[in-house]
Coordinates of C-alpha atoms and ligand atoms in Angstrom, one line a residue:
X1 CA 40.7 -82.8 -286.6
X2 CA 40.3 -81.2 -283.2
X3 CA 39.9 -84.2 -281.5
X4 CA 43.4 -85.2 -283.2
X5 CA 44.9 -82.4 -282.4
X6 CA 44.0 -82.9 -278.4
X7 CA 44.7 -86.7 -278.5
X8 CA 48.5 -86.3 -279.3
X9 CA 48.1 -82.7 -276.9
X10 CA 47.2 -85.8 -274.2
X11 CA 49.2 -88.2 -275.6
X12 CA 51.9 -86.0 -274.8
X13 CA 50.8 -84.4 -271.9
X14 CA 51.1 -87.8 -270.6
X15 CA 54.1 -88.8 -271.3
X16 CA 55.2 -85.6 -269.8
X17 CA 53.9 -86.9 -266.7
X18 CA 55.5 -90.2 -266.4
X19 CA 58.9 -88.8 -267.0
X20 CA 58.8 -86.4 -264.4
X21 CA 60.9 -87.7 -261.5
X22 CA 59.1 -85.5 -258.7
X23 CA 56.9 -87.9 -257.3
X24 CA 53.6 -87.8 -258.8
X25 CA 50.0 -88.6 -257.3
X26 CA 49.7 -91.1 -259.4
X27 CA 52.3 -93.4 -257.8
X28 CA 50.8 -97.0 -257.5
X29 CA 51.4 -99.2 -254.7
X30 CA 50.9 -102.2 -257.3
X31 CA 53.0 -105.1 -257.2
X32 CA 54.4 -104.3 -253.9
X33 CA 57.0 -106.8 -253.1
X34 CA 56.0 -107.7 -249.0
X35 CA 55.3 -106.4 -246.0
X36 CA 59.0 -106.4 -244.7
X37 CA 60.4 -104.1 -247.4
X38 CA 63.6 -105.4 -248.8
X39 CA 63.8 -108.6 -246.6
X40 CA 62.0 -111.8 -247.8
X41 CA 58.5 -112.3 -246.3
X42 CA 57.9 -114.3 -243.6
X43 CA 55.5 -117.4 -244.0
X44 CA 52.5 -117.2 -241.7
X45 CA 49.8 -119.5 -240.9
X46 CA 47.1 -119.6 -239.0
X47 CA 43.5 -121.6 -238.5
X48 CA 41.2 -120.2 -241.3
X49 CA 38.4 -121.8 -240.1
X50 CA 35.6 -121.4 -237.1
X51 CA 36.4 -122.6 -233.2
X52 CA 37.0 -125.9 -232.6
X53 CA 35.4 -128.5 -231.9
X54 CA 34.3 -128.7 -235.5
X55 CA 34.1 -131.4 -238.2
X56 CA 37.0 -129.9 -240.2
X57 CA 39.7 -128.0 -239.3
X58 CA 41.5 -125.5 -242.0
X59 CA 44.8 -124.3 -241.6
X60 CA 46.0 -122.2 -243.9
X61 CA 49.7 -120.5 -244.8
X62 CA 50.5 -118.1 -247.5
X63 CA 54.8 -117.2 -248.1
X64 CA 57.6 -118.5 -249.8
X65 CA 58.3 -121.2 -247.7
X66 CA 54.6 -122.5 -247.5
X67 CA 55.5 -125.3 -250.1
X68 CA 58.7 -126.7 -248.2
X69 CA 55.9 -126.7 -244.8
X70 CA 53.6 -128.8 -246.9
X71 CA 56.6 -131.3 -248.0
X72 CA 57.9 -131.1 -244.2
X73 CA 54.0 -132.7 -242.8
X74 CA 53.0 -134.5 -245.9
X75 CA 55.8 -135.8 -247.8
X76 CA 54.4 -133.7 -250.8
X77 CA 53.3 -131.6 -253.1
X78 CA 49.6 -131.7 -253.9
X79 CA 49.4 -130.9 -257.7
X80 CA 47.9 -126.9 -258.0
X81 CA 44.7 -126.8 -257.0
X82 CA 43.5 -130.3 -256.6
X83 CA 42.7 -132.0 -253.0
X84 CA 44.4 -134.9 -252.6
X85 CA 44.5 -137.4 -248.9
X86 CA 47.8 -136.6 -246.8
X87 CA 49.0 -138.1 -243.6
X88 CA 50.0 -135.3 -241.4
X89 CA 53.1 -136.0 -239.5
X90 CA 54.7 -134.5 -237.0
X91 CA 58.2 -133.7 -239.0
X92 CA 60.5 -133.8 -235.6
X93 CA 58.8 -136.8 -233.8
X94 CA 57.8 -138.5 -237.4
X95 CA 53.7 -139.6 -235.6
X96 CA 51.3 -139.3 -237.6
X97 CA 49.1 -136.7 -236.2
X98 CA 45.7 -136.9 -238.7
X99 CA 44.8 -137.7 -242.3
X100 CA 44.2 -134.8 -243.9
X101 CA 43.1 -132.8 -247.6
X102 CA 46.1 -130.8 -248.6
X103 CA 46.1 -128.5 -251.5
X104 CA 48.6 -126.1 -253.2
X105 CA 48.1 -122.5 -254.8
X106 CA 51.3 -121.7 -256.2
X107 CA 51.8 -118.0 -256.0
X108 CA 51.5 -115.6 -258.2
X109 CA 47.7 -117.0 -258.8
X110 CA 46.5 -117.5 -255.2
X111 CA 44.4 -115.6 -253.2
X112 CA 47.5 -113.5 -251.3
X113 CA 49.8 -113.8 -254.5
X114 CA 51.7 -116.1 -252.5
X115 CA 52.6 -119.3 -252.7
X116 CA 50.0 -120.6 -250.6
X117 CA 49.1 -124.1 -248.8
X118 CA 45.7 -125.5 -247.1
X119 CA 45.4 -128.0 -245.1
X120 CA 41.5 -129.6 -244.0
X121 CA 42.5 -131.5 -240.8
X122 CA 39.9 -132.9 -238.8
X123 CA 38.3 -130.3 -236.0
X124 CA 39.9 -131.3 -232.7
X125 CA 41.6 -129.1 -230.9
X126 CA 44.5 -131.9 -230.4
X127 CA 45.1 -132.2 -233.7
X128 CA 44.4 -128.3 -234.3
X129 CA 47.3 -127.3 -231.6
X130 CA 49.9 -130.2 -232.8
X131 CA 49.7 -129.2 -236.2
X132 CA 50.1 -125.5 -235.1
X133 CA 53.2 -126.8 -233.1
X134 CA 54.8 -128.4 -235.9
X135 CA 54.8 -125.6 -238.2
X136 CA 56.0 -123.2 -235.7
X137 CA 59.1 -125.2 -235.7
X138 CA 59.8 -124.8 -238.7
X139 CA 62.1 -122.2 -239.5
X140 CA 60.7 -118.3 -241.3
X141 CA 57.1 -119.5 -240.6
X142 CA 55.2 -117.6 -237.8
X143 CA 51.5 -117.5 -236.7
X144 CA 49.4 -114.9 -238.8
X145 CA 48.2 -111.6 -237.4
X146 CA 44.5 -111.6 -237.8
X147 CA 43.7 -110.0 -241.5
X148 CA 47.1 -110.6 -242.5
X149 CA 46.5 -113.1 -245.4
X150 CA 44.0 -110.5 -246.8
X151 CA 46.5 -107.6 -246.3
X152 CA 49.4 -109.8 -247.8
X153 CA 46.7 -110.2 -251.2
X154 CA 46.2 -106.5 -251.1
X155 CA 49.8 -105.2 -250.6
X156 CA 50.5 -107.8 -254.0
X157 CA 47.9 -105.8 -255.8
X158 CA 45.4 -108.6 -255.7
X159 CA 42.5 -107.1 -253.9
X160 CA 41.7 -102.8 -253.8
X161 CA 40.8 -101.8 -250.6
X162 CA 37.1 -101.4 -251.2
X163 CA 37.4 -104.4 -252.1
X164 CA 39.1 -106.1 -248.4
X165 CA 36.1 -103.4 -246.5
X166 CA 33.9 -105.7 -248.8
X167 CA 35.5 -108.8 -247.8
X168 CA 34.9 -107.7 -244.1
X169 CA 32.0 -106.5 -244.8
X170 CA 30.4 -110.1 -245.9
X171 CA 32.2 -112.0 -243.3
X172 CA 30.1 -110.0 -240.9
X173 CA 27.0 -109.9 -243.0
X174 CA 24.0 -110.9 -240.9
X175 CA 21.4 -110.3 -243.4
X176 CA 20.6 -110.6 -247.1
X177 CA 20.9 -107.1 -248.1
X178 CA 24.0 -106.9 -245.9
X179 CA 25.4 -109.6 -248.0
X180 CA 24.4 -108.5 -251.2
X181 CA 26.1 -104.9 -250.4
X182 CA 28.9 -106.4 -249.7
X183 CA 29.3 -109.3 -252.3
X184 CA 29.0 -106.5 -254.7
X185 CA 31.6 -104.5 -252.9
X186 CA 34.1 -107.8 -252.7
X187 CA 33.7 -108.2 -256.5
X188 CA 35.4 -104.8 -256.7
X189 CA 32.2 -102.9 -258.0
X190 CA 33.5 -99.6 -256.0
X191 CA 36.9 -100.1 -256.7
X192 CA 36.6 -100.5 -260.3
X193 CA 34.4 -97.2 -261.0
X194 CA 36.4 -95.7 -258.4
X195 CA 39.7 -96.4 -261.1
X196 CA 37.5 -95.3 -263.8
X197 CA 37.3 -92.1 -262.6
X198 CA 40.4 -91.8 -261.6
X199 CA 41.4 -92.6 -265.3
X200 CA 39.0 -90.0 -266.4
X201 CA 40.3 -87.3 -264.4
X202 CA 44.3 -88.0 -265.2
X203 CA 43.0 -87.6 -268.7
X204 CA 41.4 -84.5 -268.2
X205 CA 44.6 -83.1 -266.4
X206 CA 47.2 -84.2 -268.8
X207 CA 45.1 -82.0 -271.4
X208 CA 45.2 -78.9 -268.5
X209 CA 49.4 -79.8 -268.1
X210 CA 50.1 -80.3 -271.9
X211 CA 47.8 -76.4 -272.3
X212 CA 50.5 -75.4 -269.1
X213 CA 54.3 -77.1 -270.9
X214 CA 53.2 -76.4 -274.6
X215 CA 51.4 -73.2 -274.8
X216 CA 54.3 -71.4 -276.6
X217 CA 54.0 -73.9 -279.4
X218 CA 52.0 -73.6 -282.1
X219 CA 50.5 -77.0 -282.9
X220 CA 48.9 -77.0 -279.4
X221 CA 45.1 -76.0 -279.7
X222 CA 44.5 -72.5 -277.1
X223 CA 41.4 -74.3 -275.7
X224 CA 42.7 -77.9 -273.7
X225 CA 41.0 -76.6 -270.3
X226 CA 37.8 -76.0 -272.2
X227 CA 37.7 -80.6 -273.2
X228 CA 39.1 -80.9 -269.5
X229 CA 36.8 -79.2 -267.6
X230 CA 34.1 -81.0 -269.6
X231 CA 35.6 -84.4 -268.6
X232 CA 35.4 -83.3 -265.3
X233 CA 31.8 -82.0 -265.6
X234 CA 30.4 -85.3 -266.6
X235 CA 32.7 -87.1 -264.1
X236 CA 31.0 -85.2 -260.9
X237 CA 27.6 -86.0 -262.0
X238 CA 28.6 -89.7 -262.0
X239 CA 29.9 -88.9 -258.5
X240 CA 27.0 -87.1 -257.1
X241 CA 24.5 -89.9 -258.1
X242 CA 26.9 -92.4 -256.0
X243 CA 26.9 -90.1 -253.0
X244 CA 23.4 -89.6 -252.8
X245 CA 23.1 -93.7 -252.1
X246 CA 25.6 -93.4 -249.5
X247 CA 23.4 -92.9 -246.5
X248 CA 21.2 -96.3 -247.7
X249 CA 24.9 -97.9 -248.3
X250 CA 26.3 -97.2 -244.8
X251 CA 22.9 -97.5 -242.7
X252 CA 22.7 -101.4 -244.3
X253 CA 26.0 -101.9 -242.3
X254 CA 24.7 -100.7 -239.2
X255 CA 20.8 -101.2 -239.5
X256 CA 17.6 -99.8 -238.8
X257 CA 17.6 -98.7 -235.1
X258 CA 13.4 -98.8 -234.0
X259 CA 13.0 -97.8 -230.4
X260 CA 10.3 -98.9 -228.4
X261 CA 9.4 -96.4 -226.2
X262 CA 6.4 -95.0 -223.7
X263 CA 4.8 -94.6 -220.6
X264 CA 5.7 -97.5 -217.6
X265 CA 4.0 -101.0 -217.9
X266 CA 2.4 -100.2 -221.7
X267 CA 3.9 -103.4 -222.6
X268 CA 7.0 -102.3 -223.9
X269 CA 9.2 -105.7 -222.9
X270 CA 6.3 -107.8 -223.8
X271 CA 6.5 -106.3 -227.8
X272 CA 10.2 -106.8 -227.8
X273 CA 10.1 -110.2 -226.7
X274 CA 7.5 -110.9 -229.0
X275 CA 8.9 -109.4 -231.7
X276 CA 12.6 -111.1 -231.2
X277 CA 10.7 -114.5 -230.0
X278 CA 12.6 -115.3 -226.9
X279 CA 12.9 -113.3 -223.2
X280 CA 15.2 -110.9 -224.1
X281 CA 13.9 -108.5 -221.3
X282 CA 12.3 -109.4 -218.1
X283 CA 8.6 -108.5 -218.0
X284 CA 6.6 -107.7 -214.7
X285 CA 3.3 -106.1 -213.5
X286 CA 5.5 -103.1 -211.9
X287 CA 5.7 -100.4 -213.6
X288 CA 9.2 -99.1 -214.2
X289 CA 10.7 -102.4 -214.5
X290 CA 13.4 -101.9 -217.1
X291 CA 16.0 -99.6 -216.4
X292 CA 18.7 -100.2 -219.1
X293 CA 18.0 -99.9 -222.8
X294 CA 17.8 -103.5 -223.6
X295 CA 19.2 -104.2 -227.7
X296 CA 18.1 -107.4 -229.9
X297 CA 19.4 -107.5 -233.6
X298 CA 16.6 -108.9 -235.8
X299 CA 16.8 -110.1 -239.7
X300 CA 13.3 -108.7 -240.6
X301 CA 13.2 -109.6 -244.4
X302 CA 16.6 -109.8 -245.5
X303 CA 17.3 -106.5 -243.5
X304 CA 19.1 -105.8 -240.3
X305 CA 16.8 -104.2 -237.6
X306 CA 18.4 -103.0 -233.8
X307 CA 14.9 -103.5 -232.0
X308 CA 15.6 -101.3 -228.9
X309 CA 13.6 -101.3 -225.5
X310 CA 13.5 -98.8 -223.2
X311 CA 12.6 -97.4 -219.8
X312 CA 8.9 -96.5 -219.6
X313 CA 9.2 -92.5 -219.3
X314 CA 7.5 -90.6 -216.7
X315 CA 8.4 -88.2 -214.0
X316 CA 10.5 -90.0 -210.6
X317 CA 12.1 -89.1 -207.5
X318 CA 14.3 -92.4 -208.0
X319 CA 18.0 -91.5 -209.6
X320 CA 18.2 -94.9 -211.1
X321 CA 15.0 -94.7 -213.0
X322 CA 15.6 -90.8 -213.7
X323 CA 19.1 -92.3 -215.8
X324 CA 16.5 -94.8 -217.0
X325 CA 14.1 -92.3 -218.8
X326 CA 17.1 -90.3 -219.5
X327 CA 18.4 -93.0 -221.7
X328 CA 15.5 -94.1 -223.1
X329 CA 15.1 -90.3 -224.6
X330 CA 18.0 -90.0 -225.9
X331 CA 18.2 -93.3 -227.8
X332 CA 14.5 -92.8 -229.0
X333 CA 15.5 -89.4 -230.5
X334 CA 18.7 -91.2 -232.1
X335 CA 16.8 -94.2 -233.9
X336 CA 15.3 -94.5 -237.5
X337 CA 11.5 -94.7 -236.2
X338 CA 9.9 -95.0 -232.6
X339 CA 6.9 -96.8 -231.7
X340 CA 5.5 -95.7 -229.3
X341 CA 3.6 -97.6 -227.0
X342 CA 0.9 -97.1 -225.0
X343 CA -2.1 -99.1 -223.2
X344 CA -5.3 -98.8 -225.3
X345 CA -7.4 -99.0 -222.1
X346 CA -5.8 -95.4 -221.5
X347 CA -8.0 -92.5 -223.1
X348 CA -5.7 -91.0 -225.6
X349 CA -4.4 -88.0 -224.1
X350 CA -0.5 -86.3 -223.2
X351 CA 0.5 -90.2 -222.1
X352 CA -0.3 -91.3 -225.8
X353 CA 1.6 -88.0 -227.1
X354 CA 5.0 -89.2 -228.1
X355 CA 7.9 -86.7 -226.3
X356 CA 10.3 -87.9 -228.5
X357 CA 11.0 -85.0 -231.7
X358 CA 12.8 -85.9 -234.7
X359 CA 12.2 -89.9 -236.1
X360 CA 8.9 -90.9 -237.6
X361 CA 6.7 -91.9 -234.6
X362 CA 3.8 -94.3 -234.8
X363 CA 1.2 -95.0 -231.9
X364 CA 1.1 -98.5 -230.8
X365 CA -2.2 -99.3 -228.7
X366 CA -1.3 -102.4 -226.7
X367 CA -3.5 -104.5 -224.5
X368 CA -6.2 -104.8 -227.4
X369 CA -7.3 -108.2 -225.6
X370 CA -8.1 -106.3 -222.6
X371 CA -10.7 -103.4 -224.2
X372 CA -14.4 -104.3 -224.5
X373 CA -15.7 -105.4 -228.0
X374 CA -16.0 -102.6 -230.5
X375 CA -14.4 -99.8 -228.2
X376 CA -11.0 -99.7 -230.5
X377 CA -11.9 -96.4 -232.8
X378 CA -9.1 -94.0 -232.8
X379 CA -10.0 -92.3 -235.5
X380 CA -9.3 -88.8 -234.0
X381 CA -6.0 -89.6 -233.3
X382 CA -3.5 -87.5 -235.7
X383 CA -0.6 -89.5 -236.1
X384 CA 0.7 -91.2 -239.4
X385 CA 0.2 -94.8 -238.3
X386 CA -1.8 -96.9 -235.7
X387 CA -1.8 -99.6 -234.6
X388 CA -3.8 -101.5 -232.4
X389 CA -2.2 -104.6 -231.1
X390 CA -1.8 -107.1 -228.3
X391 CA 1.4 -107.8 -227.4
X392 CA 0.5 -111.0 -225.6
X393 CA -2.7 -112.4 -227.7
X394 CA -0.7 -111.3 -230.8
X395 CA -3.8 -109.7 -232.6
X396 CA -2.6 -106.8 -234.6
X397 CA 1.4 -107.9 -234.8
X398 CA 1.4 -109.1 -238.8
X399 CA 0.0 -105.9 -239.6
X400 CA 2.5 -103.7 -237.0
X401 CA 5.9 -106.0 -238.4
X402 CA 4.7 -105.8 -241.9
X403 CA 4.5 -101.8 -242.0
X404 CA 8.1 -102.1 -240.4
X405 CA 9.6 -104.2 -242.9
X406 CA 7.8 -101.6 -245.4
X407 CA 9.6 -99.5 -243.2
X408 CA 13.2 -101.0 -243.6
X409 CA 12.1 -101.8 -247.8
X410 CA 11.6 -98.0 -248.2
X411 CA 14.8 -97.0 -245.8
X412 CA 17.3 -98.8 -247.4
X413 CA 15.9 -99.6 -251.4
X414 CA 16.0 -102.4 -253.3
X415 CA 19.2 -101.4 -255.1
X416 CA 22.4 -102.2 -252.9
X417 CA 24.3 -99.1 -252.7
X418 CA 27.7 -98.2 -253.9
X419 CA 28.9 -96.9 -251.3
X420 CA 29.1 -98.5 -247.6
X421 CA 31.3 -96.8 -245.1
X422 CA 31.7 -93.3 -244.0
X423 CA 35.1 -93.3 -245.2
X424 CA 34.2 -93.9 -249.0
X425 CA 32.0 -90.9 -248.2
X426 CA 34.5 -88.6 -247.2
X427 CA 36.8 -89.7 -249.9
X428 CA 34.0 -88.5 -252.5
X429 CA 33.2 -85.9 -251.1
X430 CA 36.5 -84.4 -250.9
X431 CA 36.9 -85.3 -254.8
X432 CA 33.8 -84.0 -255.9
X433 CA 35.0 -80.5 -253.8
X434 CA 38.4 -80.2 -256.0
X435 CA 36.5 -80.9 -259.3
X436 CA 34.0 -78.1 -258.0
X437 CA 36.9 -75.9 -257.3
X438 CA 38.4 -76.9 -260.8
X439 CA 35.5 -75.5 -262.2
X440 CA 35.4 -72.4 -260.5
X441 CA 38.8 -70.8 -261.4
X442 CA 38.9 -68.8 -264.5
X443 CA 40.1 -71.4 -267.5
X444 CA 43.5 -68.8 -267.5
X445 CA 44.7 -70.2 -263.9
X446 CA 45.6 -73.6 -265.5
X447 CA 48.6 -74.3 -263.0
X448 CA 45.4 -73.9 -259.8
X449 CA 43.1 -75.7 -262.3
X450 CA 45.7 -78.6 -262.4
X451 CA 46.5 -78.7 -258.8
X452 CA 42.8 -79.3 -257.6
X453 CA 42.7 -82.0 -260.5
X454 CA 45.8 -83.6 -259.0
X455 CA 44.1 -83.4 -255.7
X456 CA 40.9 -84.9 -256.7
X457 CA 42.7 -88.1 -258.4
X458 CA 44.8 -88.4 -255.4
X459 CA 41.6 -88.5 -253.6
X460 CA 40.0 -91.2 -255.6
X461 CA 43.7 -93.1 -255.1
X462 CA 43.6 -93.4 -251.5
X463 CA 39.9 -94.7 -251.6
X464 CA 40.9 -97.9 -253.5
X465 CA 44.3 -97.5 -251.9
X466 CA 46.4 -97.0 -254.9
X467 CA 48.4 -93.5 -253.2
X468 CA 49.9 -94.0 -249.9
X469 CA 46.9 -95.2 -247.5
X470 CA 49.4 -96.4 -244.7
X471 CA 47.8 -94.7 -241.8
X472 CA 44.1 -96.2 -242.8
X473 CA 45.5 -99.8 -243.1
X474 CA 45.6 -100.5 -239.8
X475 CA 42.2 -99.7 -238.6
X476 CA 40.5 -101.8 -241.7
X477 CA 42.7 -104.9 -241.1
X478 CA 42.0 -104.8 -237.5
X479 CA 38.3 -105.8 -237.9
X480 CA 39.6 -109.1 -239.5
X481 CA 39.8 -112.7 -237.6
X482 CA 43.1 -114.4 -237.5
X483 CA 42.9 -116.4 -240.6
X484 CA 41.3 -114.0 -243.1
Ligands
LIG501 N1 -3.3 -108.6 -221.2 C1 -2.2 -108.1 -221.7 N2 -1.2 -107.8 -220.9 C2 -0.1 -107.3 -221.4 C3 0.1 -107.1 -222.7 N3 1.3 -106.6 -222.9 C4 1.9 -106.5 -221.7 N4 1.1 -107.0 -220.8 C5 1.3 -107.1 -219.3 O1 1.6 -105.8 -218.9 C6 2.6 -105.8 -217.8 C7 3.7 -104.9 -218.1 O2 4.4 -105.4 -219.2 P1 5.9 -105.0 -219.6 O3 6.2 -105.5 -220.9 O4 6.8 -105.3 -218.5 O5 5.7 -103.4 -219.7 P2 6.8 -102.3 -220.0 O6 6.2 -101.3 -220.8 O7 8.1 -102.9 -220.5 O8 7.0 -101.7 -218.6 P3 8.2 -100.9 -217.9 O9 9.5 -101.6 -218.3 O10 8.0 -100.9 -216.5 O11 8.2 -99.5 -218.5 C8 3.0 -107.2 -217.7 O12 2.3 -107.8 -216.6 C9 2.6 -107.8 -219.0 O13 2.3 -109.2 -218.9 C10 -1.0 -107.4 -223.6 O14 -1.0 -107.2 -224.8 N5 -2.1 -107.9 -223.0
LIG502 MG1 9.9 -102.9 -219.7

């Protein structure tokens, strides 16, 4: 009976709030006609796929002229979304430029919600630039800005905006778990609980603003806030288990940063070039050869690793080398782990004591080729991990890159992550805070109760870019290629 009583309270409640003509948080940006406001959109197109030359080349426009373009080079229409063999023409000069695959996506249903055309030319760059040429003559079509087909699909409410950082996201991929994240992410899994919870939380404030516009009538139940604030309660825990993946999530887009690090001539180069298996660094008898902090991006397993190697650190007169060490402290201190690397000829003593505080450190005895037989105990040592390895000979290196891959396993979890960038983060965060605040204020103060409820859903809005996001677009199309 209750529950009947507060389903027509929220039916209501509802209803309330769509006929308000203030304008609400809950705005949508769906269906939004184009980019240029009232005016028709322009066609764009652009080359969708990699440099030239290749075997194919893809060119790609999306707009309401895009079909009369098609017509103009090919005569005609492909039927929707089936390749069929063109000759491309040039529309002025009437040469045939190339034999191509067209294809048609008649908007609403393509990819930008556009009416869109593809054409796979061959790779040259000849035939690449005259076909470029061609459409640019052609009147309301203009070369795309890069990201602009993607932003065109979500500014027609085809794609959420977790959902284009997804896109991104696995175009830049580099490793497995990279692309698994951001498959995931792509296919909307984000975005989708993300509008769940946004759904969730309207509900629970149309209860708090039907308790607020009916509480002088009687049918209304006294206790709304009570069912609201429960909603809410559940909702947070569901938010708090996604934020406490968030530092796996946005550490798989950036990697595992491992420093090598130690005294002069331990063999720090040697490892890193072993370990990325080509000269990355150059390698000499001197000690205090490298200077710089020298970076290689590895795939260890599926996962991305920034090996880092550094300036051997000791004490100089030289300004250079000073910057050097410098360096080579700081950006130990930064990374996920250090190994630390010293020559196992040395006894163990303050040049085999890491002075890097703060990542995990393990000791890495190089040089194992050059000891005597049966002189490698180290027993004494008190450091997590060991290792006794030669960086040249190779001895000891399946055991040293296995424990890292442990390493990277444990660090980021076999479970992609919900969340991947600091900006889904913030967006959490910031919700999860109102709800908290929600909570707090005594169930009386429904009007403050409502406005942090308003706030959170607003919050949740402008993660999947439903509320006004405008000043965020531009930074996530930016990292898109022309094309995309
Ligand atoms: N025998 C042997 N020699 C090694 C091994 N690792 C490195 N070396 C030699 O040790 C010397 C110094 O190697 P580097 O890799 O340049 O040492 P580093 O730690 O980078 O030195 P700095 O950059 O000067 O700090 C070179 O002559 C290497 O060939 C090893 O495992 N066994
Ligand atoms: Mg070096």
């Amino acid at each position: 009976m209750l529950a009947n009583v507060q389903d027509n309270a929220l039916q209501s409640g509802l209803r309330k709030l769509l006929q308000r003509r203030v304008p609400s948080p809950f705005t949508c940006r769906d269906g939004l006609a184009s980019t240029d406001g009232m005016l028709p959109a322009s066609t764009i197109f652009a080359l969708s796929s990699g440099r030239p030359p290749a075997a194919i080349a893809v060119i790609r426009l999306s707009g309401p002229r895009a079909g009369d373009a098609m017509v103009a080079l090919t005569g005609r229409l492909p039927e929707p979304r089936k390749a069929r063999l063109a000759r491309v023409r040039d529309p002025q000069s009437g040469e045939t430029i190339d034999e191509a695959l067209g294809l048609w996506f008649p908007g609403p249903n393509s990819e930008t919600g556009e009416d869109m055309a593809e054409l796979q030319l061959h790779g040259g760059r000849a035939i690449i630039a005259a076909v470029q040429a061609a459409l640019g003559r052609i009147e309301g079509l203009r070369p795309a800005e890069p990201g602009e087909f993607t932003r065109r699909a979500f500014e027609n409410g085809r794609m959420d905006l977790t959902a284009v950082e997804g896109l991104a996201d696995l175009i830049g991929a580099e490793t497995e778990a990279q692309r698994r994240q951001a498959f995931r992410q792509m296919k909307g899994l984000l975005g989708d609980k993300a509008e769940s919870w946004r759904g969730r939380l309207i509900q629970a404030l149309a209860l708090v603003e039907a308790r607020i516009d009916f509480s002088d009538e009687a049918d209304v139940p006294e206790d709304l806030v009570g069912p609201a604030l429960e909603i809410v309660r559940g909702l947070a825990a569901e938010i708090d288990e996604a934020l406490a993946g968030a530092a796996r999530g946005e550490r798989l887009r950036d990697g595992l940063v491992v420093a090598i690090a130690g005294p002069p001539n331990a063999g720090k180069s040697t490892l890193l070039n072993r370990i990325a298996r080509r000269e990355a660094a150059i390698v000499s008898p001197v000690p205090g050869t490298t200077r710089d902090v020298i970076e290689v991006h590895l795939d260890l397993d599926g996962y991305p690793v920034t090996l880092l190697d550094t300036a051997g650190v000791r004490d100089s007169d030289d300004p250079v080398e000073q910057e050097g060490v410098r360096r080579a402290r700081e950006r130990a201190a930064e990374a996920d782990l250090v190994l630390w690397v010293t020559d196992a000829r040395e006894p163990v003593d303050s040049t085999s004591t890491p002075p890097i505080s703060g990542p995990p450190t393990w000791l890495v005895r190089n040089k194992v080729d050059l000891l005597p037989a049966n002189v490698a105990n180290e027993n004494e040592y008190e450091l997590s991990l060991i290792f006794l390895i030669s960086a040249v000979g190779g001895q000891g290196m399946n055991e040293l890159l296995s424990e890292v891959s442990k390493y990277a396993t444990a660090t980021f979890g076999r479970e992609p992550s919900l969340i991947s960038r600091s900006r889904h983060r913030h967006a959490l965060t910031a919700a999860r805070q109102a709800m908290n605040n929600a909570r707090q204020h005594d169930a009386r103060h429904e009007e403050l109760i409502a406005q942090e409820l308003r706030l959170a859903a607003q919050t949740l809005g402008r993660l999947t870019g439903r509320v006004d996001v405008e000043d965020i677009l531009d930074v996530i199309f930016r990292d898109f290629c022309i094309g995309k």
